[in-house]
Amino acid sequence: MAAGVAALAISATLVPALITPAMAQTKWNLPAAYPADNPHSVNLIAFAKDVGDATGGKLQITVHAAASLFKAPEIKRAVATGQAQAGEVLISLHENEDPLFGVDVVPFLATSYPAAKKLWLASKPAVEKKLASQGLMLLFAVPWGPQGIYAKKDLNTVEDMKGLKWRAYNVGTSRIAELVGAQPITIQAAELPQALATGVVNAFMTSGSTGYDSKAWETMTHFYDTQAWIPKNVTFVNKAAFDALDKPTQEAILKAAAVAEERGWKLAEEKAKWYLEQLQANKMRVLPPPAALKSGLEKIGEQLTADWSKKAGADGEAVVAAYKK
């Protein structure tokens, strides 16, 4: 009997030892809005793996691609309120909250990757501060390809855009529609293939990658490579969830985030060219904008830069001034 009691006592002391590693494992959800094979999602999955490897599986991050957990406009709030621990969003989706979230979509302000990186570094402190005020901590930012116009007809001047059913996804794309006399219709990336298939929109402005993801060639015939702006996705965490982690885990996240940012910028630039080649391979006409269309769009760009500066006030002016130094 005594031996049985002793055995029970030993096994009881072993149980916590067996349970502890399982209990110490933390699981995070990271909602994202784009398909699993989109470079942004691929980069997020690599980031999650890097964190898992660096922490010996102590922190496991599951990436929920293709707006499967939350729709694009809901992700930021879901992370801020703790419904998810981390998330990735197209930051300009939230320009209505703060104009600084839309600095990278001011048309023709930054039209190359080096310029986009410079603009990001100029705006990063202000973006970090704003996110921190919402209970969020910035991890990294990754660009899209330069934005161009998809259409089903020749566009020689901005007047040719009048009356088009124009897909809008942020303040800037809505304003472009208004200024050229097109009809803005708000459609997020995940809903774009359906909107194209049903004729809800017949023109839009986005990157080569979103055009590829949505098989734009099934409904569109032209892509005008206007390189109007280079938008960014940002990945952030719920600050309270981050603070609850031990120091080595926090450091592993920050290190993996720095690697993800560098990898993401490199991948974006490499893939931008590839996506345009895929549009051509699928019989789309990939063209530079005709001179009259380009000058018309640049005038719109000047108008939108002025509008943005007015809204963004001193903070916005400081960011643009730092960028233009």
Coordinates of C-alpha atoms in Angstrom, one line a residue, residues 41-286:
S41 CA 0.9 36.4 -47.4
V42 CA 4.0 34.4 -48.3
N43 CA 6.2 36.8 -46.4
L44 CA 3.8 36.7 -43.4
I45 CA 3.9 32.9 -43.4
A46 CA 7.7 33.0 -43.4
F47 CA 7.7 35.5 -40.6
A48 CA 5.4 33.2 -38.5
K49 CA 7.7 30.3 -39.2
D50 CA 10.8 32.3 -38.2
V51 CA 9.1 33.2 -34.9
G52 CA 8.1 29.6 -34.3
D53 CA 11.7 28.4 -35.0
A54 CA 13.4 31.1 -32.9
T55 CA 11.2 30.4 -29.9
G56 CA 11.4 26.6 -30.2
G57 CA 7.6 26.5 -30.9
K58 CA 6.8 28.5 -27.8
L59 CA 5.0 31.1 -29.8
Q60 CA 2.9 29.8 -32.7
I61 CA 1.5 32.4 -35.1
T62 CA -1.2 31.2 -37.5
V63 CA -1.7 33.4 -40.6
H64 CA -5.3 33.6 -41.8
A65 CA -4.9 34.7 -45.5
A66 CA -7.6 35.8 -48.0
A67 CA -9.7 37.8 -45.4
S68 CA -10.8 34.4 -44.0
L69 CA -10.8 35.5 -40.3
F70 CA -11.7 39.2 -40.7
K71 CA -12.4 41.3 -43.8
A72 CA -9.7 43.9 -44.7
P73 CA -11.4 46.9 -43.1
E74 CA -12.0 45.0 -39.8
I75 CA -8.5 43.7 -39.2
K76 CA -7.0 46.7 -37.5
R77 CA -9.9 47.0 -35.0
A78 CA -9.9 43.3 -34.3
V79 CA -6.2 43.5 -33.3
A80 CA -6.7 46.7 -31.3
T81 CA -9.6 45.0 -29.3
G82 CA -7.7 41.8 -28.8
Q83 CA -9.9 39.6 -31.0
A84 CA -6.6 38.7 -32.8
Q85 CA -3.1 39.2 -31.5
A86 CA -1.5 40.5 -34.7
G87 CA -2.7 41.5 -38.2
E88 CA -1.7 43.0 -41.6
V89 CA -3.5 45.7 -43.4
L90 CA -3.1 48.1 -46.3
I91 CA -2.5 51.1 -44.1
S92 CA -4.2 53.6 -46.5
L93 CA -7.5 51.8 -45.8
H94 CA -7.5 53.8 -42.6
E95 CA -6.7 57.3 -44.0
N96 CA -10.1 58.5 -42.8
E97 CA -8.8 58.0 -39.2
D98 CA -5.6 59.9 -39.8
P99 CA -4.3 61.4 -43.0
L100 CA -0.8 60.1 -42.2
F101 CA -2.0 56.6 -42.9
G102 CA -2.5 57.7 -46.5
V103 CA 0.8 59.4 -47.2
D104 CA 2.0 56.6 -49.4
V105 CA -1.0 56.8 -51.7
V106 CA -0.7 60.5 -52.5
P107 CA -0.4 60.2 -56.3
F108 CA 3.0 60.8 -57.8
L109 CA 4.7 61.7 -54.5
A110 CA 6.8 58.6 -54.4
T111 CA 6.9 56.5 -57.6
S112 CA 10.0 54.3 -57.3
Y113 CA 11.0 51.8 -54.6
P114 CA 13.9 53.9 -53.3
A115 CA 11.5 56.9 -53.1
A116 CA 8.9 54.7 -51.4
K117 CA 11.4 53.5 -48.8
K118 CA 12.5 57.1 -48.1
L119 CA 8.9 58.2 -47.7
W120 CA 8.2 55.3 -45.3
L121 CA 11.3 56.2 -43.1
A122 CA 10.1 59.8 -43.1
S123 CA 6.5 58.8 -42.0
K124 CA 7.3 55.8 -39.8
P125 CA 7.7 57.7 -36.4
A126 CA 4.3 59.5 -36.9
V127 CA 2.6 56.2 -38.0
E128 CA 4.1 54.3 -35.0
K129 CA 2.9 57.0 -32.6
K130 CA -0.6 56.9 -34.0
L131 CA -0.8 53.1 -33.8
A132 CA 0.6 53.2 -30.2
S133 CA -2.2 55.5 -29.2
Q134 CA -4.6 52.8 -30.4
G135 CA -3.0 50.0 -28.4
L136 CA -1.0 48.7 -31.4
M137 CA 2.7 48.2 -32.0
L138 CA 4.2 48.4 -35.5
L139 CA 6.3 45.4 -36.6
F140 CA 7.1 46.0 -40.2
A141 CA 5.9 47.5 -43.5
V142 CA 6.1 46.0 -47.0
P143 CA 5.3 47.7 -50.4
W144 CA 3.1 46.6 -53.2
G145 CA 4.0 47.1 -56.9
P146 CA 3.5 50.5 -58.5
Q147 CA -0.1 51.3 -59.2
G148 CA -1.5 51.4 -62.8
I149 CA -4.9 51.6 -64.5
Y150 CA -6.8 48.5 -65.7
A151 CA -9.4 49.3 -68.4
K152 CA -11.4 47.6 -71.2
K153 CA -10.7 50.4 -73.7
D154 CA -8.1 52.8 -74.8
L155 CA -7.5 55.7 -72.4
N156 CA -5.7 58.6 -74.1
T157 CA -6.7 61.4 -71.8
V158 CA -8.4 61.7 -68.3
E159 CA -11.6 62.7 -70.2
D160 CA -11.7 59.0 -71.4
M161 CA -12.2 57.9 -67.8
K162 CA -15.5 59.8 -67.5
G163 CA -18.5 57.6 -66.7
L164 CA -16.3 54.5 -65.9
K165 CA -17.5 52.3 -63.0
W166 CA -14.3 52.7 -61.0
R167 CA -13.2 50.4 -58.2
A168 CA -12.2 52.4 -55.2
Y169 CA -10.4 51.0 -52.2
N170 CA -9.3 54.1 -50.3
V171 CA -9.7 57.9 -50.1
G172 CA -7.3 58.6 -53.0
T173 CA -8.8 56.2 -55.5
S174 CA -12.3 57.6 -54.6
R175 CA -11.1 61.1 -55.1
I176 CA -9.5 60.3 -58.5
A177 CA -12.8 58.9 -59.6
E178 CA -14.6 62.1 -58.5
L179 CA -12.1 64.3 -60.3
V180 CA -12.3 62.5 -63.6
G181 CA -16.0 62.0 -63.5
A182 CA -16.0 58.3 -63.0
Q183 CA -18.3 56.5 -60.5
P184 CA -16.4 55.3 -57.4
I185 CA -17.5 51.9 -56.1
T186 CA -15.8 50.6 -53.0
I187 CA -14.5 47.0 -53.5
Q188 CA -11.8 45.3 -51.4
A189 CA -9.3 43.0 -53.0
A190 CA -11.0 39.8 -51.9
E191 CA -14.2 40.9 -53.6
L192 CA -12.6 42.2 -56.8
P193 CA -12.8 39.0 -59.0
Q194 CA -16.6 38.8 -58.3
A195 CA -17.1 42.5 -59.0
L196 CA -15.2 42.1 -62.4
A197 CA -17.1 39.0 -63.4
T198 CA -20.4 40.6 -62.7
G199 CA -19.6 43.9 -64.3
V200 CA -20.0 45.9 -61.1
V201 CA -16.7 47.7 -62.1
N202 CA -15.1 48.2 -65.5
A203 CA -11.9 50.0 -64.5
F204 CA -9.7 50.2 -61.5
M205 CA -6.2 51.3 -60.3
T206 CA -4.1 48.8 -58.5
S207 CA -0.8 46.8 -58.7
G208 CA 0.2 44.1 -61.1
S209 CA -0.1 41.6 -58.3
T210 CA -3.8 42.4 -57.5
G211 CA -4.5 42.3 -61.2
Y212 CA -2.9 38.9 -61.4
D213 CA -4.6 37.6 -58.3
S214 CA -8.0 38.7 -59.6
K215 CA -7.3 37.4 -63.2
A216 CA -7.9 40.8 -64.6
W217 CA -7.3 39.6 -68.2
E218 CA -10.7 37.7 -68.1
T219 CA -12.5 41.1 -68.2
M220 CA -9.9 43.8 -68.9
T221 CA -7.8 44.4 -72.0
H222 CA -5.4 47.2 -71.0
F223 CA -3.0 48.0 -68.2
Y224 CA -1.5 51.5 -68.2
D225 CA 1.7 51.4 -66.1
T226 CA 1.3 54.9 -64.6
Q227 CA 3.4 54.1 -61.4
A228 CA 1.1 56.5 -59.6
W229 CA 2.1 55.4 -56.1
I230 CA 3.5 52.5 -54.2
P231 CA 1.2 51.6 -51.3
K232 CA 2.2 49.6 -48.3
N233 CA 0.9 46.9 -46.0
V234 CA 1.8 47.2 -42.3
T235 CA 1.9 44.4 -39.8
F236 CA 1.3 45.1 -36.2
V237 CA 0.6 43.4 -32.8
N238 CA -1.7 44.1 -30.0
K239 CA 0.6 45.9 -27.5
A240 CA -0.9 44.1 -24.4
A241 CA -0.4 40.7 -26.1
F242 CA 3.2 41.6 -26.9
D243 CA 3.9 42.9 -23.4
A244 CA 2.5 39.6 -21.9
L245 CA 5.4 37.7 -23.6
D246 CA 8.7 37.0 -22.0
K247 CA 11.7 39.0 -23.1
P248 CA 13.4 36.3 -25.3
T249 CA 10.1 35.8 -27.2
Q250 CA 9.6 39.6 -27.7
E251 CA 13.2 39.8 -29.1
A252 CA 12.5 36.9 -31.4
I253 CA 9.4 38.7 -32.8
L254 CA 11.3 41.9 -33.4
K255 CA 14.2 40.1 -35.0
A256 CA 11.9 38.2 -37.3
A257 CA 10.0 41.4 -38.1
A258 CA 13.2 43.2 -39.3
V259 CA 14.0 40.2 -41.5
A260 CA 10.4 40.1 -42.9
E261 CA 10.6 43.8 -43.8
E262 CA 13.9 43.4 -45.7
R263 CA 12.7 40.2 -47.4
G264 CA 9.3 41.8 -48.3
W265 CA 10.8 44.9 -50.0
K266 CA 13.2 42.7 -52.0
L267 CA 10.4 40.3 -53.0
A268 CA 8.0 43.2 -54.0
E269 CA 10.5 44.7 -56.4
E270 CA 11.4 41.3 -57.9
K271 CA 7.8 40.3 -58.3
A272 CA 6.5 43.7 -59.7
K273 CA 8.2 43.0 -63.1
W274 CA 7.1 39.3 -63.1
Y275 CA 3.5 40.3 -62.6
L276 CA 3.5 42.6 -65.6
E277 CA 5.0 39.8 -67.7
Q278 CA 2.1 37.6 -66.5
L279 CA -0.5 40.2 -67.6
Q280 CA 1.2 40.3 -71.1
A281 CA 1.4 36.5 -71.2
N282 CA -2.4 36.5 -70.7
K283 CA -2.9 38.8 -73.7
M284 CA -3.3 42.0 -71.9
R285 CA -1.8 45.2 -73.4
V286 CA 0.7 46.6 -70.9

